[in-house]
Amino acid sequence: EAQVTQNPRYLITVTGKKLTVTCSQNMNHEYMSWYRQDPGLGLRQIYYSMNVEVTDKGDVPEGYKVSRKEKRNFPLILESPSPNQTSLYFCASRPGPPPNGNTIYFGEGSWLTVV
Amino acid sequence: AQTVTQSQPEMSVQEAETVTLSCTYDTSESNYYLFWYKQPPSRQMILVIRQEAYKQQNATENRFSVNFQKAAKSFSLKISDSQLGDTAMYFCAFMKPPTLDSNYQLIWGAGTKLIIKP
């Protein structure tokens, strides 16, 4: 079954304690991205990756890091989390080149609370 | 910069009624894609319907259809014979066609909370 898997799904952590949210897809997709969802703001892109070892900032990258060492994995790293990073996070993937590049697959979301 | 506006923060209708959610967008592009996503209480993002801007015919998926007005930059979603399971947040999103070098970014509206009452 084609899927994007995120872990953990729910996490409460303390300010400053480094954490990683993992994301893995089994569709051999080239493109992966991370979004955060906050009330009244829709989804905003944090980082994206167009292929292995190719990453770039989205609209709200401050406080986050990513890596893409393998095609299937795209972890989101919060080096020193702060309460304003409390949010719902989504990982997404899609095939690279057209014509299928507009078919997007989302993970189930990760609820992160920073206290 | 592209923007997407959903002017209805919340709507509620009776079961079996028809409801229309509005979405407007701003772009100078001529070729692009538009999407409606549904997010039920489980928070999963589910694609409802997709429209390519170069297609004049409005997309339809079972009870869901769109009214795509390219000149007006409007992309409304109509849900016919609404069901309790349609209760969810609905997001409109815009995307330029992907290229080998460009960001595949989706621009999202803020969402409309739709409540179907029994």
Tab-separated table of C-alpha atoms in Angstrom:
chain	number	residue	atom	x	y	z
A	1	GLU	CA	0.000	0.000	0.000
A	2	ALA	CA	1.315	3.415	-0.989
A	3	GLN	CA	1.825	5.486	2.105
A	4	VAL	CA	3.685	8.213	3.917
A	5	THR	CA	4.467	7.309	7.525
A	6	GLN	CA	5.242	9.831	10.233
A	7	ASN	CA	6.434	9.199	13.761
A	8	PRO	CA	5.648	10.080	16.423
A	9	ARG	CA	2.003	10.899	15.875
A	10	TYR	CA	1.741	12.664	19.219
A	11	LEU	CA	4.484	14.188	21.337
A	12	ILE	CA	4.693	16.533	24.285
A	13	THR	CA	8.177	17.830	24.918
A	14	VAL	CA	9.920	20.555	26.858
A	15	THR	CA	11.536	23.712	25.577
A	16	GLY	CA	15.061	23.130	24.341
A	17	LYS	CA	14.983	19.344	24.164
A	18	LYS	CA	16.021	18.274	20.668
A	19	LEU	CA	13.554	16.099	18.818
A	20	THR	CA	13.170	14.467	15.431
A	21	VAL	CA	9.981	13.671	13.579
A	22	THR	CA	10.582	10.925	11.068
A	23	CYS	CA	8.920	10.638	7.669
A	24	SER	CA	9.169	7.704	5.310
A	25	GLN	CA	7.479	7.000	1.967
A	26	ASN	CA	7.371	3.730	0.052
A	27	MET	CA	6.584	5.090	-3.415
A	28	ASN	CA	10.084	6.008	-4.568
A	29	HIS	CA	9.009	9.645	-4.787
A	30	GLU	CA	11.648	12.238	-5.509
A	31	TYR	CA	9.911	15.164	-3.883
A	32	MET	CA	9.158	15.408	-0.176
A	33	SER	CA	8.163	18.295	2.019
A	34	TRP	CA	7.165	19.291	5.526
A	35	TYR	CA	4.235	21.523	6.446
A	36	ARG	CA	2.928	22.894	9.681
A	37	GLN	CA	-0.747	23.605	10.222
A	38	ASP	CA	-1.927	26.288	12.605
A	39	PRO	CA	-5.480	27.523	13.182
A	40	GLY	CA	-6.563	30.150	10.669
A	41	LEU	CA	-3.372	29.840	8.637
A	42	GLY	CA	-3.844	26.692	6.588
A	43	LEU	CA	-0.698	24.723	5.829
A	44	ARG	CA	2.652	26.431	5.514
A	45	GLN	CA	5.693	24.804	4.011
A	46	ILE	CA	8.738	24.435	6.261
A	47	TYR	CA	11.281	22.671	4.046
A	48	TYR	CA	11.225	20.646	0.886
A	49	SER	CA	13.539	18.270	-0.930
A	50	MET	CA	13.622	17.604	-4.632
A	51	ASN	CA	15.875	14.564	-4.313
A	52	VAL	CA	18.558	12.940	-2.206
A	53	GLU	CA	20.907	15.540	-0.716
A	54	VAL	CA	18.837	18.372	-2.255
A	55	THR	CA	16.882	20.410	0.297
A	56	ASP	CA	15.665	23.987	0.462
A	57	LYS	CA	13.728	26.302	2.720
A	58	GLY	CA	10.014	26.841	2.434
A	59	ASP	CA	8.044	29.717	3.910
A	60	VAL	CA	8.673	29.092	7.622
A	61	PRO	CA	12.038	27.330	8.058
A	62	GLU	CA	13.229	29.094	11.215
A	63	GLY	CA	13.917	26.679	14.056
A	64	TYR	CA	13.888	23.573	11.862
A	65	LYS	CA	16.400	21.413	10.042
A	66	VAL	CA	15.968	18.576	7.592
A	67	SER	CA	18.124	16.010	5.864
A	68	ARG	CA	17.642	13.722	2.870
A	69	LYS	CA	20.269	11.027	2.957
A	70	GLU	CA	17.992	8.399	1.448
A	71	LYS	CA	15.191	8.804	-1.035
A	72	ARG	CA	12.533	7.320	1.215
A	73	ASN	CA	13.277	9.293	4.401
A	74	PHE	CA	12.958	12.979	5.180
A	75	PRO	CA	13.241	13.661	8.918
A	76	LEU	CA	12.322	17.004	10.473
A	77	ILE	CA	14.640	18.097	13.260
A	78	LEU	CA	13.880	20.632	15.956
A	79	GLU	CA	17.249	21.377	17.534
A	80	SER	CA	15.888	23.525	20.360
A	81	PRO	CA	12.090	23.475	20.329
A	82	SER	CA	10.145	26.462	21.575
A	83	PRO	CA	6.451	26.823	22.450
A	84	ASN	CA	5.733	28.641	19.162
A	85	GLN	CA	6.561	25.397	17.385
A	86	THR	CA	3.548	23.740	18.944
A	87	SER	CA	1.612	22.687	15.873
A	88	LEU	CA	0.332	19.887	13.695
A	89	TYR	CA	2.996	18.757	11.244
A	90	PHE	CA	2.488	17.004	7.937
A	91	CYS	CA	4.973	15.261	5.729
A	92	ALA	CA	4.060	14.968	2.059
A	93	SER	CA	5.575	13.346	-0.993
A	94	ARG	CA	4.941	13.283	-4.712
A	95	PRO	CA	6.584	12.016	-7.882
A	96	GLY	CA	9.158	14.339	-9.362
A	97	PRO	CA	8.700	15.239	-12.995
A	98	PRO	CA	5.378	15.902	-14.691
A	99	PRO	CA	2.854	14.743	-15.593
A	100	ASN	CA	2.275	13.075	-12.225
A	101	GLY	CA	3.932	15.665	-10.046
A	102	ASN	CA	0.665	17.095	-8.826
A	103	THR	CA	-0.425	13.885	-7.094
A	104	ILE	CA	0.370	14.507	-3.459
A	105	TYR	CA	0.447	11.985	-0.664
A	106	PHE	CA	0.214	13.154	2.937
A	107	GLY	CA	1.237	11.471	6.127
A	108	GLU	CA	-1.297	11.262	8.926
A	109	GLY	CA	0.136	14.212	10.792
A	110	SER	CA	2.178	14.635	13.964
A	111	TRP	CA	0.838	16.628	16.886
A	112	LEU	CA	3.690	18.350	18.649
A	113	THR	CA	3.315	20.290	21.885
A	114	VAL	CA	6.259	22.181	23.352
A	115	VAL	CA	5.845	23.278	26.964
B	1	ALA	CA	2.961	36.086	-5.013
B	2	GLN	CA	0.109	33.657	-5.211
B	3	THR	CA	-2.548	33.799	-2.509
B	4	VAL	CA	-5.614	31.714	-1.762
B	5	THR	CA	-8.617	33.097	0.113
B	6	GLN	CA	-11.446	31.171	1.701
B	7	SER	CA	-13.886	33.760	2.952
B	8	GLN	CA	-16.136	31.431	4.975
B	9	PRO	CA	-14.495	30.347	8.237
B	10	GLU	CA	-17.422	28.116	9.145
B	11	MET	CA	-20.620	26.830	7.551
B	12	SER	CA	-23.332	24.455	8.653
B	13	VAL	CA	-26.140	22.801	6.720
B	14	GLN	CA	-28.697	20.085	7.267
B	15	GLU	CA	-27.991	16.592	6.078
B	16	ALA	CA	-29.009	16.014	2.438
B	17	GLU	CA	-28.771	19.692	1.568
B	18	THR	CA	-26.382	21.122	-0.991
B	19	VAL	CA	-23.600	23.401	0.171
B	20	THR	CA	-21.077	25.512	-1.700
B	21	LEU	CA	-17.701	26.504	-0.313
B	22	SER	CA	-15.965	29.454	-1.891
B	23	CYS	CA	-12.334	29.924	-2.829
B	24	THR	CA	-10.614	32.718	-4.695
B	25	TYR	CA	-6.979	32.942	-5.644
B	26	ASP	CA	-4.576	35.445	-7.040
B	27	THR	CA	-1.966	34.557	-9.631
B	28	SER	CA	-0.443	35.848	-12.831
B	29	GLU	CA	0.150	32.327	-14.099
B	30	SER	CA	-1.971	30.945	-16.904
B	31	ASN	CA	-1.378	27.276	-16.233
B	32	TYR	CA	-1.803	25.821	-12.755
B	33	TYR	CA	-3.671	23.322	-10.627
B	34	LEU	CA	-6.316	23.802	-7.992
B	35	PHE	CA	-7.285	21.382	-5.273
B	36	TRP	CA	-9.842	20.878	-2.571
B	37	TYR	CA	-8.701	18.854	0.418
B	38	LYS	CA	-10.841	17.545	3.228
B	39	GLN	CA	-9.545	17.216	6.773
B	40	PRO	CA	-11.914	15.273	9.045
B	41	PRO	CA	-11.519	15.217	12.843
B	42	SER	CA	-8.855	12.538	12.431
B	43	ARG	CA	-6.725	15.341	10.894
B	44	GLN	CA	-5.817	13.255	7.870
B	45	MET	CA	-5.556	15.247	4.609
B	46	ILE	CA	-7.756	13.731	1.925
B	47	LEU	CA	-7.867	14.911	-1.677
B	48	VAL	CA	-11.463	15.668	-2.677
B	49	ILE	CA	-11.093	17.017	-6.179
B	50	ARG	CA	-8.526	18.502	-8.548
B	51	GLN	CA	-8.837	20.909	-11.459
B	52	GLU	CA	-6.295	21.734	-14.160
B	53	ALA	CA	-6.551	25.367	-15.219
B	54	TYR	CA	-6.226	24.550	-18.915
B	55	LYS	CA	-9.374	22.425	-18.768
B	56	GLN	CA	-12.596	24.334	-19.259
B	57	GLN	CA	-14.760	21.515	-18.022
B	58	ASN	CA	-15.457	21.571	-14.304
B	59	ALA	CA	-14.153	18.566	-12.396
B	60	THR	CA	-16.641	16.212	-10.747
B	61	GLU	CA	-16.169	13.380	-8.266
B	62	ASN	CA	-19.439	11.735	-7.273
B	63	ARG	CA	-21.252	14.227	-4.990
B	64	PHE	CA	-18.455	16.762	-5.243
B	65	SER	CA	-18.116	19.223	-8.089
B	66	VAL	CA	-16.376	22.502	-8.683
B	67	ASN	CA	-17.322	25.734	-10.357
B	68	PHE	CA	-14.076	26.932	-11.891
B	69	GLN	CA	-14.181	30.505	-13.167
B	70	LYS	CA	-10.705	31.211	-14.497
B	71	ALA	CA	-11.244	34.850	-15.415
B	72	ALA	CA	-12.696	35.571	-11.991
B	73	LYS	CA	-10.035	33.382	-10.298
B	74	SER	CA	-12.720	31.546	-8.418
B	75	PHE	CA	-12.828	27.844	-7.538
B	76	SER	CA	-15.865	26.916	-5.457
B	77	LEU	CA	-16.701	23.418	-4.216
B	78	LYS	CA	-20.271	22.136	-4.304
B	79	ILE	CA	-21.271	19.191	-2.160
B	80	SER	CA	-24.596	17.668	-3.132
B	81	ASP	CA	-26.740	15.490	-0.889
B	82	SER	CA	-24.479	16.264	2.055
B	83	GLN	CA	-23.795	13.495	4.542
B	84	LEU	CA	-22.738	13.486	8.185
B	85	GLY	CA	-19.353	12.130	7.112
B	86	ASP	CA	-18.750	15.308	5.126
B	87	THR	CA	-18.246	17.188	8.386
B	88	ALA	CA	-14.646	18.392	8.178
B	89	MET	CA	-12.325	21.272	7.472
B	90	TYR	CA	-12.046	21.941	3.768
B	91	PHE	CA	-8.954	23.533	2.310
B	92	CYS	CA	-8.518	25.072	-1.114
B	93	ALA	CA	-4.986	24.956	-2.528
B	94	PHE	CA	-3.150	26.285	-5.576
B	95	MET	CA	-0.084	24.905	-7.316
B	96	LYS	CA	1.923	25.978	-10.323
B	97	PRO	CA	2.803	23.141	-12.688
B	98	PRO	CA	5.879	21.342	-11.382
B	99	THR	CA	9.111	21.632	-13.297
B	100	LEU	CA	12.462	19.963	-12.853
B	101	ASP	CA	13.885	23.018	-11.124
B	102	SER	CA	11.016	24.685	-9.326
B	103	ASN	CA	9.572	24.214	-5.904
B	104	TYR	CA	6.437	22.075	-5.974
B	105	GLN	CA	4.855	24.310	-3.381
B	106	LEU	CA	1.181	24.300	-2.615
B	107	ILE	CA	-0.364	27.579	-1.475
B	108	TRP	CA	-3.198	26.945	0.951
B	109	GLY	CA	-6.274	28.817	2.021
B	110	ALA	CA	-7.055	29.120	5.725
B	111	GLY	CA	-9.857	26.573	5.498
B	112	THR	CA	-13.629	26.393	5.960
B	113	LYS	CA	-15.092	24.348	8.776
B	114	LEU	CA	-18.159	22.543	7.456
B	115	ILE	CA	-20.669	21.030	9.851
B	116	ILE	CA	-23.406	18.733	8.573
B	117	LYS	CA	-26.296	18.582	11.025
B	118	PRO	CA	-28.547	15.531	11.294
